[in-house]
Amino acid sequence: MSQADASAEPEAVAGNGLLHRRLFLTRGLTLAGAMGVAGHAHAQVAPPKHPEWMMRQGTGLSGYGQPSKFEDGVKRIMGQPNPLTPTLGSTRTPLEKLTGMITPNGLHFERHHSSVPDINPDAHSLLIHGLVRQPQKWDMSALMRYPMTSVIRFIECSGNSGAAKRAVPQTSVGQIHGLLSCSEWTGVKLSHLLDETGLADGASWIIAEGAEASSMVRSIPLKTALDDVIVALYQNGERIRPEQGYPMRLLVPGCEGSVNVKWVHRIKVVNGPGHSRDETGQYTDLLPDGRALQYTLILGPKSLIIHPSVGMKMSQPGFYEISGLAWSGHGAVRRVEVTADGGKSWADAELTEPVLSKCLTRFRMPWSWNGGPATLASRATDDRGNVQPTHAVAIANYGEVGAYHYNGIQPWAVAQTGEVANVRM
Amino acid sequence: MSACRFALAAGVLLAAACATEQNSASTASPHLGKAMTDVELAFWDSAILIDGSNLPAGSGSSAQGKVVYQQKCAACHGATGTETDTRLTPLVGGRGSLATAQPVRTLGSYWPYSTIVFDYIRRAMPYNAPKTLSNDEVYALTAYLLQANGIIGEAAVMDRTTLPAVQMPNRNGFVMASENVK
């Protein structure tokens, strides 16, 4: 305690130990002193020596860098595919093993309705036809010459978090909520190409088709297509990975994952939605009265505390940084509130810059855990004023039987043992 | 003509693109799209719309479809399509279950348009050899699955006229999410 200002107790902002979000910016040093240094120098320890990697050469240069072998456990979380159709299914981003807002390309979640095609880019083109003045096709070399735009945007499968709707799974946060990733996408604005084809009378939707074995088709309102949709060619600076749509995919910011058609090769401009199997039989929200919502495209405001989260164990009482992700398909995250007392009191978390539209935003909140039971949760509000709903309201919005579009608040309970569990609040 | 003005300023490449462009769009744009032949367009323009437009020639009955189903579909979807141990959504059954606590959403109980069945089978099935069925086979399989779901009779033959006329039980079951309603 020698250097600490004893009068400068960290300022509590809500119940059960939540501290002011600007703690680090203004008082980092004071706090470090006040919290003390863990461990003591008195114990008998082996005399220091150089580790072996400081005493001989390591490996050489490499053509494509890979993570350290000590990070070998950082892998996508694999599903359990049907043995008859082993290439169909999903893998999830291991959210609990990552931080920041960008998902490394090899860890971007996958959801395939058949498999990953092995597309030769020289034999792939993009066709635009239907209610246009001049149907046209572009090969890769032509598209590469168009003006490009880059945006950082999340993609979330509408089935993400579905497991948390009717059950309270005790699997990892990535297993429950990891159909969620975020990348910088670079490509050609679809409006640019539609400008060149021209639009005919009655054009109001587009139908986009992928070039995989099952040729998935999804419909998108023309209004959205002309707004911010891009034909994406690059992901985080390199060409899109095969499992993300190589050589091109649609990026439909803020809209459910499956309309971000991977391996896109054809766009038909039409006068109404196509009602394909993947927008009737799948990805629709069946309500208790038997009716179903269709074309629920924009994903609602949502947030998750990732550190700490289910399955983790807090080693001892004391200072922790709560951190997590927040996003909204409607726009930018304006605010994330955090509670440590099961929703009795809430306080605003610090949003880590940059805070972008339709993009993951990292939030952080200092917390002094007193060693007692605590229920942590976060609640996002976007810049349109949409607030992340409770579990009950989310279910009322989209029904309980389907797995889609669930964005309810996710609470975690910290027990006195430090173990973190999934709970309802 | 601003595209041409821009092209003149920007040099030869763009000027060439501009010269071949009949529609001279209002923005500075590369205009590198190529025209497609009618054959190409007809080949790729395969999606079936709900009014049946784009349905090809051909026809099939449920009796014919049952034979193809046993050969090419039953291994994954079960002998009757009602099986629940396939790890796939059953293809048959579930009618009347949508408003219950245990809804069974099949193409028969849930899908609002008959044309979707044809469209989906033709683009995606059989899973292990998609796009290999003849149009007659797709009509026959569609007839078989609609008949097995009790939507059409055993004698009905499906073709580009009869299929879009089939009324699905859940035809009015879908509501456009409010964000898309203008």
XYZ file of C-alpha atoms in Angstrom, chain A:
425
model
C 0.000 0.000 0.000
C 3.021 2.245 0.269
C 2.529 4.284 -2.909
C -1.252 4.187 -2.944
C -3.404 7.096 -2.021
C -5.523 5.411 0.623
C -8.356 7.883 0.190
C -8.677 7.105 -3.511
C -10.958 4.057 -3.357
C -12.086 3.113 -6.881
C -15.473 4.649 -7.560
C -18.371 2.169 -7.540
C -20.933 2.795 -10.281
C -23.375 -0.052 -9.640
C -23.970 -2.852 -7.148
C -21.701 -5.779 -6.360
C -18.379 -4.233 -7.316
C -18.813 -2.596 -10.716
C -16.296 0.240 -10.986
C -16.216 3.371 -13.061
C -15.347 2.624 -16.668
C -12.724 5.331 -16.838
C -10.813 3.783 -13.975
C -7.845 2.808 -16.096
C -7.605 6.015 -18.007
C -7.516 8.286 -14.999
C -6.282 6.223 -12.085
C -4.497 3.174 -13.387
C -1.369 3.666 -11.319
C -3.173 4.433 -8.117
C -5.291 1.355 -8.468
C -2.335 -0.895 -9.168
C -0.839 0.271 -5.914
C -4.049 -0.017 -3.987
C -4.654 -3.559 -5.184
C -1.130 -4.616 -4.226
C 1.252 -6.988 -6.002
C 0.312 -10.629 -6.034
C 2.728 -13.067 -4.398
C 5.866 -12.397 -2.353
C 9.562 -12.380 -3.114
C 10.463 -14.170 0.117
C 9.903 -17.778 -1.006
C 12.866 -19.925 -2.075
C 13.001 -20.078 -5.888
C 15.530 -21.447 -8.363
C 18.140 -18.860 -9.412
C 17.196 -17.064 -12.639
C 18.700 -18.267 -15.918
C 18.143 -17.604 -19.609
C 15.373 -19.670 -21.206
C 16.558 -21.937 -24.025
C 15.004 -19.752 -26.757
C 17.339 -16.959 -25.786
C 20.362 -19.199 -26.194
C 19.927 -20.751 -29.651
C 18.321 -19.946 -32.990
C 14.699 -20.755 -33.568
C 12.949 -21.530 -36.845
C 13.313 -19.508 -40.058
C 11.191 -17.425 -42.349
C 7.892 -18.773 -43.642
C 5.616 -18.156 -46.586
C 2.398 -17.929 -44.604
C 2.653 -17.389 -40.867
C 0.870 -19.672 -38.431
C -0.038 -19.223 -34.756
C 2.361 -20.417 -32.069
C 2.116 -24.121 -31.274
C 1.149 -23.045 -27.784
C -2.065 -21.674 -29.290
C -2.916 -25.041 -30.787
C -6.147 -25.203 -28.824
C -7.512 -22.114 -30.551
C -9.639 -23.777 -33.176
C -13.141 -23.439 -34.552
C -15.629 -25.384 -32.458
C -16.728 -28.290 -34.612
C -20.298 -29.495 -34.897
C -21.235 -33.156 -35.199
C -22.277 -33.640 -38.793
C -24.594 -36.353 -40.020
C -22.310 -39.181 -41.277
C -24.387 -39.369 -44.487
C -23.621 -35.710 -45.253
C -20.345 -34.976 -43.423
C -19.579 -31.691 -45.226
C -22.862 -30.058 -44.169
C -23.135 -28.215 -40.887
C -21.411 -25.527 -38.916
C -18.318 -24.612 -36.976
C -18.277 -21.799 -34.447
C -15.847 -19.031 -33.602
C -14.182 -19.731 -30.217
C -15.174 -16.320 -28.829
C -13.736 -17.073 -25.383
C -10.244 -17.513 -26.850
C -10.182 -14.257 -28.807
C -10.351 -10.573 -28.068
C -10.639 -7.300 -29.952
C -13.291 -7.019 -32.665
C -11.766 -8.780 -35.688
C -12.078 -12.534 -36.220
C -8.976 -14.173 -37.720
C -9.897 -15.568 -41.146
C -9.294 -19.184 -40.204
C -11.608 -18.852 -37.204
C -14.577 -17.225 -38.961
C -17.624 -19.384 -38.268
C -18.911 -21.655 -41.018
C -22.439 -22.671 -41.904
C -22.762 -24.694 -45.065
C -25.958 -26.218 -46.419
C -23.898 -28.636 -48.496
C -20.121 -28.170 -48.698
C -17.280 -25.821 -49.637
C -16.880 -25.704 -53.431
C -13.405 -25.649 -54.955
C -14.020 -22.761 -57.347
C -11.503 -21.864 -60.037
C -11.756 -18.060 -60.112
C -10.854 -17.984 -63.807
C -13.992 -20.004 -64.537
C -16.311 -18.023 -62.258
C -18.392 -15.004 -63.196
C -21.130 -12.912 -61.690
C -24.330 -12.646 -63.752
C -26.943 -9.955 -63.241
C -30.217 -10.331 -65.116
C -33.987 -10.152 -64.701
C -35.630 -6.738 -64.405
C -32.587 -4.874 -65.714
C -32.065 -2.935 -68.902
C -28.936 -4.835 -69.945
C -28.210 -8.257 -68.461
C -24.462 -8.625 -68.037
C -21.771 -10.837 -66.606
C -18.441 -9.982 -65.093
C -15.470 -12.280 -64.818
C -12.981 -11.916 -61.985
C -10.483 -9.807 -63.903
C -13.255 -7.373 -64.848
C -14.576 -7.067 -61.300
C -11.073 -6.502 -59.973
C -10.895 -3.278 -61.983
C -13.940 -1.702 -60.329
C -13.662 0.903 -57.587
C -13.712 -0.913 -54.250
C -14.877 -0.122 -50.787
C -13.809 -1.578 -47.422
C -16.022 -1.962 -44.369
C -15.668 -3.765 -41.061
C -18.911 -5.660 -40.451
C -20.115 -8.620 -38.401
C -21.777 -11.660 -39.883
C -24.073 -13.605 -37.570
C -26.045 -16.711 -38.445
C -29.683 -16.181 -37.553
C -29.515 -19.510 -35.728
C -26.811 -18.144 -33.438
C -27.627 -18.469 -29.718
C -30.614 -20.661 -30.580
C -29.461 -23.170 -27.976
C -29.943 -20.539 -25.255
C -33.582 -20.005 -26.127
C -35.252 -22.994 -24.552
C -32.361 -24.410 -22.537
C -29.553 -23.093 -20.360
C -26.535 -24.871 -21.862
C -23.348 -25.095 -19.822
C -21.099 -25.292 -22.892
C -18.635 -22.519 -23.752
C -19.758 -19.091 -24.911
C -18.369 -19.865 -28.381
C -20.374 -23.086 -28.525
C -23.574 -21.197 -27.637
C -22.999 -17.854 -29.385
C -20.098 -18.430 -31.805
C -22.012 -18.330 -35.100
C -20.723 -14.771 -35.020
C -17.618 -13.268 -36.593
C -16.370 -9.896 -37.786
C -14.016 -8.991 -40.625
C -12.936 -6.186 -42.838
C -14.596 -6.926 -46.188
C -13.443 -5.296 -49.418
C -15.243 -5.428 -52.713
C -17.426 -3.717 -55.284
C -20.648 -2.024 -54.271
C -23.575 -3.918 -55.774
C -25.251 -0.575 -56.507
C -22.376 0.165 -58.840
C -23.052 -2.942 -60.933
C -26.820 -2.396 -60.859
C -26.170 1.121 -62.042
C -24.424 -0.323 -65.072
C -27.141 -2.856 -65.843
C -29.881 -0.304 -65.228
C -33.162 -1.290 -63.554
C -36.444 -2.001 -65.299
C -39.910 -1.037 -64.076
C -41.201 -3.085 -61.171
C -37.779 -4.075 -59.816
C -38.159 -4.395 -56.034
C -36.134 -7.407 -54.807
C -33.071 -9.349 -55.903
C -32.524 -13.089 -55.708
C -28.888 -14.081 -55.186
C -27.618 -17.593 -55.857
C -24.435 -19.333 -54.732
C -22.311 -21.609 -56.932
C -22.030 -24.465 -54.423
C -23.522 -27.944 -54.886
C -26.853 -26.939 -53.318
C -27.020 -23.526 -55.125
C -28.515 -21.700 -52.165
C -30.806 -18.792 -53.078
C -31.837 -15.871 -50.896
C -33.953 -12.794 -51.624
C -32.955 -9.283 -50.569
C -35.042 -6.106 -50.899
C -33.711 -3.908 -53.708
C -33.649 -0.997 -51.276
C -31.085 -2.881 -49.177
C -29.172 -4.065 -52.251
C -28.762 -0.491 -53.451
C -27.808 0.761 -50.004
C -24.751 -0.957 -48.572
C -24.465 -4.437 -50.083
C -21.079 -5.299 -51.549
C -19.778 -8.090 -53.722
C -16.913 -8.914 -51.382
C -13.629 -10.206 -52.789
C -11.282 -9.714 -49.824
C -11.535 -10.604 -46.142
C -9.143 -8.906 -43.740
C -6.871 -7.938 -46.610
C -6.507 -11.312 -48.307
C -8.770 -13.002 -50.827
C -11.826 -14.487 -49.179
C -11.268 -17.959 -47.784
C -13.003 -20.818 -49.640
C -15.289 -21.519 -46.695
C -16.345 -17.848 -46.692
C -17.252 -17.740 -50.364
C -14.085 -17.655 -52.506
C -13.851 -16.036 -54.957
C -16.788 -13.759 -54.032
C -19.666 -13.474 -51.608
C -22.370 -10.962 -50.900
C -21.937 -8.883 -47.801
C -25.333 -7.656 -46.627
C -24.405 -5.638 -43.546
C -26.521 -6.206 -40.452
C -28.666 -8.897 -42.074
C -28.892 -12.555 -41.103
C -25.903 -14.622 -42.182
C -27.590 -16.709 -44.871
C -28.418 -13.713 -47.088
C -24.684 -12.959 -47.284
C -24.679 -15.488 -50.108
C -21.301 -17.229 -50.386
C -19.804 -18.176 -53.765
C -22.344 -15.794 -55.338
C -22.516 -16.191 -59.124
C -25.948 -14.936 -60.129
C -28.279 -12.126 -59.173
C -31.752 -11.879 -60.631
C -33.653 -8.637 -60.201
C -37.333 -9.428 -59.606
C -40.605 -7.807 -58.569
C -41.049 -9.632 -55.247
C -39.258 -12.042 -52.920
C -38.518 -15.532 -54.242
C -39.836 -17.605 -51.285
C -37.092 -20.188 -51.712
C -36.812 -23.161 -49.364
C -34.251 -21.277 -47.258
C -36.638 -18.389 -46.673
C -39.788 -20.437 -46.043
C -38.931 -23.873 -44.659
C -35.808 -22.486 -42.993
C -34.891 -19.148 -41.358
C -38.514 -18.236 -40.592
C -39.893 -17.649 -37.098
C -42.877 -19.814 -36.187
C -45.102 -18.044 -33.660
C -47.343 -19.797 -31.091
C -50.503 -19.154 -33.144
C -49.078 -21.080 -36.105
C -48.219 -18.062 -38.241
C -44.569 -17.495 -39.099
C -42.483 -14.383 -39.660
C -40.668 -14.382 -42.969
C -37.731 -12.248 -44.114
C -36.660 -11.263 -40.620
C -33.448 -9.967 -42.141
C -32.075 -7.278 -39.831
C -30.505 -8.686 -36.679
C -31.499 -6.941 -33.463
C -29.218 -5.383 -30.826
C -27.267 -7.953 -28.845
C -24.350 -8.262 -26.457
C -22.492 -10.909 -24.497
C -20.054 -10.850 -21.641
C -17.236 -13.105 -22.806
C -14.774 -12.643 -19.946
C -15.805 -14.126 -17.640
C -18.321 -16.558 -19.125
C -19.755 -20.025 -18.641
C -17.196 -22.717 -17.889
C -14.473 -20.325 -16.697
C -13.227 -20.207 -13.118
C -12.218 -17.029 -11.345
C -9.117 -17.825 -9.307
C -9.586 -15.497 -6.340
C -11.520 -12.401 -5.248
C -10.124 -9.084 -6.417
C -9.927 -6.984 -9.506
C -11.108 -8.259 -12.915
C -11.894 -6.690 -16.243
C -15.268 -7.741 -17.583
C -15.192 -7.665 -21.372
C -17.458 -8.705 -24.189
C -18.963 -7.910 -27.557
C -21.982 -5.880 -28.602
C -23.525 -5.364 -32.045
C -26.691 -4.439 -33.890
C -27.850 -4.986 -37.451
C -29.588 -1.611 -37.357
C -26.507 0.548 -36.858
C -23.797 1.312 -34.328
C -23.815 0.328 -30.683
C -24.478 3.442 -28.638
C -24.334 2.000 -25.175
C -23.645 -1.208 -23.272
C -24.806 -1.489 -19.691
C -23.459 -4.130 -17.332
C -24.941 -5.520 -14.118
C -23.190 -7.611 -11.454
C -26.227 -8.032 -9.207
C -28.611 -9.846 -11.515
C -30.150 -6.726 -13.029
C -30.875 -4.708 -9.860
C -28.393 -2.040 -10.901
C -26.654 -1.329 -14.205
C -23.752 0.892 -15.243
C -22.293 1.867 -18.608
C -19.278 -0.038 -19.887
C -16.451 1.580 -21.813
C -16.812 1.041 -25.571
C -13.452 0.365 -27.223
C -12.862 2.394 -30.383
C -13.637 2.131 -33.195
C -17.393 1.879 -32.670
C -18.745 1.178 -36.170
C -22.127 0.595 -37.726
C -23.234 -3.071 -38.026
C -19.929 -4.121 -36.513
C -18.794 -5.905 -33.363
C -17.893 -3.471 -30.607
C -15.707 -4.560 -27.703
C -16.859 -3.308 -24.311
C -14.946 -3.323 -21.060
C -15.873 -2.736 -17.434
C -13.699 -2.838 -14.319
C -15.011 -5.077 -11.570
C -13.910 -5.819 -8.058
C -15.228 -9.277 -7.197
C -15.784 -9.599 -3.471
C -15.823 -13.397 -3.582
C -19.584 -13.639 -3.119
C -22.216 -14.811 -5.589
C -22.702 -12.465 -8.536
C -24.900 -12.527 -11.624
C -23.317 -10.699 -14.537
C -25.094 -9.604 -17.696
C -24.846 -6.964 -20.409
C -27.489 -5.052 -22.364
C -26.846 -3.265 -25.661
C -28.620 -0.204 -27.061
C -28.020 0.855 -30.662
C -27.987 4.314 -32.224
C -31.599 3.868 -33.379
C -32.654 3.475 -29.759
C -33.304 -0.290 -30.008
C -32.568 -2.004 -26.692
C -31.533 -5.645 -26.331
C -34.571 -7.486 -24.924
C -34.858 -9.817 -21.966
C -35.192 -13.546 -22.574
C -38.981 -13.322 -22.253
C -39.354 -10.404 -24.664
C -37.017 -11.988 -27.233
C -39.151 -15.133 -27.183
C -42.338 -13.103 -27.474
C -40.844 -11.377 -30.553
C -39.797 -14.452 -32.522
C -41.553 -17.403 -30.898
C -40.036 -20.161 -28.819
C -40.013 -23.193 -31.093
C -37.643 -21.917 -33.775
C -33.917 -21.419 -33.293
C -33.651 -18.111 -35.121
C -33.049 -14.443 -34.318
C -32.625 -14.889 -30.567
C -31.026 -11.816 -28.989
C -32.077 -12.038 -25.340
C -29.846 -10.817 -22.517
C -27.319 -13.520 -21.512
C -26.626 -13.750 -17.766
C -23.760 -15.659 -16.141
C -23.690 -16.585 -12.441
C -20.391 -16.467 -10.562
C -20.456 -18.826 -7.571
C -18.425 -18.378 -4.399
C -16.090 -21.048 -5.751
C -15.367 -18.733 -8.694
C -17.074 -21.080 -11.146
C -19.103 -19.331 -13.844
C -22.356 -20.889 -15.018
C -25.105 -20.106 -17.517
C -28.334 -19.084 -15.779
C -31.617 -17.294 -16.389
C -32.086 -13.872 -14.834
